[in-house]
Structures are given as C-alpha cells and as structure tokens.
Coordinates of C-alpha atoms in Angstrom, one line a residue:
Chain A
X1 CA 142.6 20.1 -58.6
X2 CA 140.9 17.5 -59.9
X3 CA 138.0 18.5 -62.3
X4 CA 134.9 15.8 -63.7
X5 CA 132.9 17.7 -66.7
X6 CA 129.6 16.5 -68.2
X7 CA 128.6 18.1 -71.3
X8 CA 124.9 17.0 -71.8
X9 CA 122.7 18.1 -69.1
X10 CA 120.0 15.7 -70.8
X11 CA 119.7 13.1 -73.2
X12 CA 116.7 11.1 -74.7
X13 CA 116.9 7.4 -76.3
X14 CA 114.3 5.3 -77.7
X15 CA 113.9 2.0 -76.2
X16 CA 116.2 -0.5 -77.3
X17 CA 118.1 1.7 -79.1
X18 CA 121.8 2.7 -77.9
X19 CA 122.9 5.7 -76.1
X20 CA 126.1 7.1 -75.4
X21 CA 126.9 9.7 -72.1
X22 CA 130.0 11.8 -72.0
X23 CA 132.4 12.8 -69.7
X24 CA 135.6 14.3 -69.3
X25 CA 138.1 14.8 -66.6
X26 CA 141.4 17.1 -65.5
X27 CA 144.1 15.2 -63.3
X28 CA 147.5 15.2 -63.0
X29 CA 147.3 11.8 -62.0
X30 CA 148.7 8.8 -63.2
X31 CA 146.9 6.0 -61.2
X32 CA 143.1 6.7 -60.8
X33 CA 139.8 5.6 -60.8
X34 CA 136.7 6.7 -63.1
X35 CA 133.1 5.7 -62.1
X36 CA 129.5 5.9 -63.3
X37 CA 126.6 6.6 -61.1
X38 CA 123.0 6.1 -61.7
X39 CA 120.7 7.5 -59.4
X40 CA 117.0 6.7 -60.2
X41 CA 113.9 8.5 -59.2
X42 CA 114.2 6.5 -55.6
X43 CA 117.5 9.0 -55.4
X44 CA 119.5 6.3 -54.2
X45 CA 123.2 6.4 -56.2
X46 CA 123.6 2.8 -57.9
X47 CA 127.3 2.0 -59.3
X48 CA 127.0 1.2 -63.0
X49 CA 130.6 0.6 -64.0
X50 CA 134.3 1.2 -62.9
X51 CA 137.6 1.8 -64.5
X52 CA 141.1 1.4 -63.2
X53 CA 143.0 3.9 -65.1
X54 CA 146.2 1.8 -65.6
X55 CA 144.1 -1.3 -66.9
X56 CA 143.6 -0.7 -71.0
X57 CA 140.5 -2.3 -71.3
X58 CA 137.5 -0.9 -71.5
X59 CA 135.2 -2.3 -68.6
X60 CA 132.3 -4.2 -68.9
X61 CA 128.9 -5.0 -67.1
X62 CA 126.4 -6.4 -69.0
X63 CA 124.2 -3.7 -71.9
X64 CA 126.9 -1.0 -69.6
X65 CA 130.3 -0.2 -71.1
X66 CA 132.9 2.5 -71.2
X67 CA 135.1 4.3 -73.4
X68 CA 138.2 4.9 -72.2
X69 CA 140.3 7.5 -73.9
X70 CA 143.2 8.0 -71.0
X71 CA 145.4 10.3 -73.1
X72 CA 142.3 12.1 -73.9
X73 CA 141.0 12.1 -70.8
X74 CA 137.4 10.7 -71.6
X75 CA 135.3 8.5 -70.2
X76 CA 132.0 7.6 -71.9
X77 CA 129.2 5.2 -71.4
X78 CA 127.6 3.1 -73.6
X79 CA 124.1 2.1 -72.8
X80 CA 122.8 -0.8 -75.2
X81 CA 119.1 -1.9 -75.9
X82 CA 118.1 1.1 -73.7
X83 CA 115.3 -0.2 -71.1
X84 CA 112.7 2.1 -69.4
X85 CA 114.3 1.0 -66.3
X86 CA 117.4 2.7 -67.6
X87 CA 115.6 6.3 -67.4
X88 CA 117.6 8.1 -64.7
X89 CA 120.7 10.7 -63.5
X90 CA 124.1 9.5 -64.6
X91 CA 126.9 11.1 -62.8
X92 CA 130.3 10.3 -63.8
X93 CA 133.1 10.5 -61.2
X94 CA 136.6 10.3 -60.4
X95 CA 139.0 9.0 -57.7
X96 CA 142.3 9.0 -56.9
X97 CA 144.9 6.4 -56.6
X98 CA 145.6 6.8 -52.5
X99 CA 142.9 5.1 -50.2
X100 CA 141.6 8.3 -48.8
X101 CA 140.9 9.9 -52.4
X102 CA 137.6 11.3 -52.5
X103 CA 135.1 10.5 -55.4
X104 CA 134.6 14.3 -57.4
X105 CA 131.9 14.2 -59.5
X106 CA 130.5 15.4 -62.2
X107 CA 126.8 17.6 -63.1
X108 CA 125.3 14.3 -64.3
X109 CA 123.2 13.3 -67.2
X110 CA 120.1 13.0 -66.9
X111 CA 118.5 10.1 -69.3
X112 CA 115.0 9.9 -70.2
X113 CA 114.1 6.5 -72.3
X114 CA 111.1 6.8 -74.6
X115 CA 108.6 3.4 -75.2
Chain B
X1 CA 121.5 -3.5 -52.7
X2 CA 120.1 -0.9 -49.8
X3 CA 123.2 -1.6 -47.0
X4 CA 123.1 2.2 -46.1
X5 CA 120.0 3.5 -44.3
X6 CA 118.9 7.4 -43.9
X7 CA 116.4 8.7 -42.1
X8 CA 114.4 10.8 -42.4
X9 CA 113.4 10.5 -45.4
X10 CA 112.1 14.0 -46.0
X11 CA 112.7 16.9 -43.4
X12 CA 111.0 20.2 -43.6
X13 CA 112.8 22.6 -40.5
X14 CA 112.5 26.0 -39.6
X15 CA 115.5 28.3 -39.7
X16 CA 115.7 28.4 -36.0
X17 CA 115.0 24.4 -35.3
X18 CA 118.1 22.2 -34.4
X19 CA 117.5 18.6 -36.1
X20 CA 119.6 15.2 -36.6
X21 CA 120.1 13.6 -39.4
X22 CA 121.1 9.5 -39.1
X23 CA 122.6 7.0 -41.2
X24 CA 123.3 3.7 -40.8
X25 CA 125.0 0.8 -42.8
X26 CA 124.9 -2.8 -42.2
X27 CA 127.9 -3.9 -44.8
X28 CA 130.9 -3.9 -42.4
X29 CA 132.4 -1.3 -43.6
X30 CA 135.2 1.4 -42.0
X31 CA 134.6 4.6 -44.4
X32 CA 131.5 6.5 -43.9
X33 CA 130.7 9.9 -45.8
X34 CA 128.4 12.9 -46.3
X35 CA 127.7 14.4 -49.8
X36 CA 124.9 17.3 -50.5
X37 CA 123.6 17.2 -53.2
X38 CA 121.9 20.8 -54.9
X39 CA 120.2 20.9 -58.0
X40 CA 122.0 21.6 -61.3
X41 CA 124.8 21.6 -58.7
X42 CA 128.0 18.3 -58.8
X43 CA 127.7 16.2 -55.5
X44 CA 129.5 18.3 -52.6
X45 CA 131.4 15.9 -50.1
X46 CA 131.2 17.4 -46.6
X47 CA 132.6 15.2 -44.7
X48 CA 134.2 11.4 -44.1
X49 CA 135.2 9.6 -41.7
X50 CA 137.4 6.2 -41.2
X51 CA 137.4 4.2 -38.7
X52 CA 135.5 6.7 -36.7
X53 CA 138.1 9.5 -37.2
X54 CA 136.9 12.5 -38.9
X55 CA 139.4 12.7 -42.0
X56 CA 138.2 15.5 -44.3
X57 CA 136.1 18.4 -43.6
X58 CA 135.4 20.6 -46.7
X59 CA 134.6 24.0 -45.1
X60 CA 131.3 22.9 -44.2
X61 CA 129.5 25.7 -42.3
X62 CA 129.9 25.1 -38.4
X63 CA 125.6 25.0 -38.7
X64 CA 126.7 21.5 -39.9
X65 CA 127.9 18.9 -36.6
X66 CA 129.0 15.6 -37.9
X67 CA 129.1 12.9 -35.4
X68 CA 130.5 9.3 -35.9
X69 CA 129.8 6.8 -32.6
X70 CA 130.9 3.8 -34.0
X71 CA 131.6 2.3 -37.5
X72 CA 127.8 1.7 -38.6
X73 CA 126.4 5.3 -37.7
X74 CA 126.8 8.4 -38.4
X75 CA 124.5 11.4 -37.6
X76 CA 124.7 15.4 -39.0
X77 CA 123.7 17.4 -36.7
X78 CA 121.8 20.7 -37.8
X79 CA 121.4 23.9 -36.5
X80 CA 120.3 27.5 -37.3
X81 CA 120.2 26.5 -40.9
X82 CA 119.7 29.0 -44.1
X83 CA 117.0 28.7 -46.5
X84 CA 120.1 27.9 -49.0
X85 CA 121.0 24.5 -47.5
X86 CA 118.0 22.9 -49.0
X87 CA 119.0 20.0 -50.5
X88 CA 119.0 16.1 -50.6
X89 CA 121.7 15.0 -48.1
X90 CA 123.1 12.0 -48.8
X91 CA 125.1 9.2 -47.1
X92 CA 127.7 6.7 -48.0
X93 CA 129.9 4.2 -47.0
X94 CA 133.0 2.2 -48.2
X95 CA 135.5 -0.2 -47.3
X96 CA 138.5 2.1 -47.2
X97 CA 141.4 1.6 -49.9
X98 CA 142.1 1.6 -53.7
X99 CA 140.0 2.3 -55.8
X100 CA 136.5 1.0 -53.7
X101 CA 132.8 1.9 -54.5
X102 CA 130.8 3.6 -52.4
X103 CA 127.4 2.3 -51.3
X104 CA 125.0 5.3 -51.1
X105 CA 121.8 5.6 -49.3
X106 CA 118.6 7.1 -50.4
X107 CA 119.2 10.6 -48.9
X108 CA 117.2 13.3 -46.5
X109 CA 115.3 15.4 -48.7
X110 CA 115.5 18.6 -46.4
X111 CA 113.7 21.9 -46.6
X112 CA 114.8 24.6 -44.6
X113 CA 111.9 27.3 -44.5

C-alpha cells in the first residue's frame, strides 16, 4: 500500500524568507501523481502544486515549487519570500496513475509565518 | 475558487440524533468524495462516487449513509454516532481521470456529544 510521510509536524519562517516542507512517499508505482495541499484557517483544502511522476521537471507555480527526487522517493516544497498569507496546514499527497486512484495523504505541516 | 459547497458549517449532535450532511458543487464535475479529517490524524477517504455510482467504500461504519442523487449532490447521512467521530468532514469533487485535482469544500465541523 501506498504510504505519504511528513516529518515536521510544524515549521516557522520569517516573512520573506524561504521555507522548505518535506515529504516522502512508498509506492510500487511507476506512473503517479504527487500533490501539495494548503488548507488555511477557513479549512478549505487549496491545491498549491502538482507533479506527474514521469515528467523530470520539477513543477512550478509562482514563489511554490517542488523537489522532486523520484528514485528517492521525495517530494519537497519550496516556499519563497514567505507571506503571512502563506501561514497554514500543508498536506502532501499522492495518487495513482489509473483514473479511480485515490489521493493518500499525508499528516501535514503546519506553517506558521512570523512578521 | 469555492465550486464545492458544505453545509452546515458547524454541527453539534447528540449520540442518539440522526442528521444529514450536504454538499454541493457547481463545476460540472462526475467524481464526488468524502474525506474525515481527525486531528493529528492523515485525511481518511470514506467514500466516492462517479457518475453517481458508489465506487469505494473504506469500511466506513454503517452509522455513516452516503447518498449521491445526481452528479452535483451528495449528502452523508448520520446516525447513532460515537463521541469518536468528531471531526471536520469534508467534501470534494473532481473530474474523473489521470492525474486530476480535487476541489474541496470548507468542511462540517461536527461534534458528536
């Protein structure tokens, strides 16, 4: 089974400074997807970013991008010139390849951003 | 982007109440889920369904009743609940095949006293 692991229960940045979430995933998969969540204080889960697993490149959307290490199995994010908007949960999570595949996720992160 | 729609917002029931929750998403979609989410806890799905067809069911307590009318709603209904199925309930929905987001809502915040 598929398994998504966060290891920092919290982090803390100062504003406009860089932070970096981790995460870390178990599959026997070969063609998957990798996400990252942000869920605010409203509690509604915003998509930050996606990967496609058999696309190199590491994604991009705007001060959000990821690390992809496939053969390691890690997917990181890389939040730039942290904003106090940015304060938040970050879940990481996993899909497979077939159209029914279920997102797993994981624990989440959750990010406070200091003024 | 709030497409998905949950009401109520917060729920407070007693253990021998029977209650509904609804969702509802204006974005066309054909996929429509249920996650709970517990604290210090990963997301739990509990059920999905595409195009109206109930497709997974994760050993979800029969005290849980999804129900699925039509492509934009989706309802859980609850009944005889435990004081351990407090939690925020949330809903989401996708347009089902490779690799899609899903669009969540803002969840039920539910206490079950």
């Amino acid at each position: 089974a598929q398994t998504v692991t966060q290891s920092q229960p919290e982090m803390s940045v100062q504003e406009a400074e860089t932070v970096t979430l981790s995460c870390t995933y178990d599959t026997s998969e070969s063609d998957y997807y990798l996400f990252w969540y942000k869920q605010p204080p409203s509690r509604q889960m915003i998509l930050v970013i996606r990967q496609e697993a058999y696309k190199q490149q590491n994604a991009t959307e705007n001060r959000f991008s990821v690390n992809f290490q496939k053969a390691a199995k890690s997917f990181s994010l890389k939040i730039s010139d942290s904003q106090l908007g940015d304060a938040a949960m970050y879940f990481c999570a996993y899909k497979g390849g077939g159209s029914q595949g279920n997102l797993i996720f994981g624990k989440g992160t959750k990010l406070s951003v200091k003024p | 982007e709030t497409g998905v729609t949950q009401t109520p917002r917060h729920l407070v029931m007693g253990m021998t109440n029977k209650k509904s929750l609804k969702c509802e998403q204006h974005l066309g979609h054909n996929a429509m889920y249920w996650y709970k989410q517990s604290a210090k806890k990963p997301l739990e799905l509990m059920f999905v369904y595409s195009l109206e067809e109930r497709v997974e069911n994760n050993s979800v307590p029969s005290r849980f009743s999804p129900e699925c009318p039509n492509s934009s709603h989706l309802f859980l209904h609850l009944h005889t609940l435990q004081p351990e199925d407090s939690a925020l309930y949330l809903c989401a929905s996708s347009q089902e095949s490779r690799g899609e987001k899903l669009f969540f809502g803002s969840g039920t915040q539910l206490s079950v006293l």
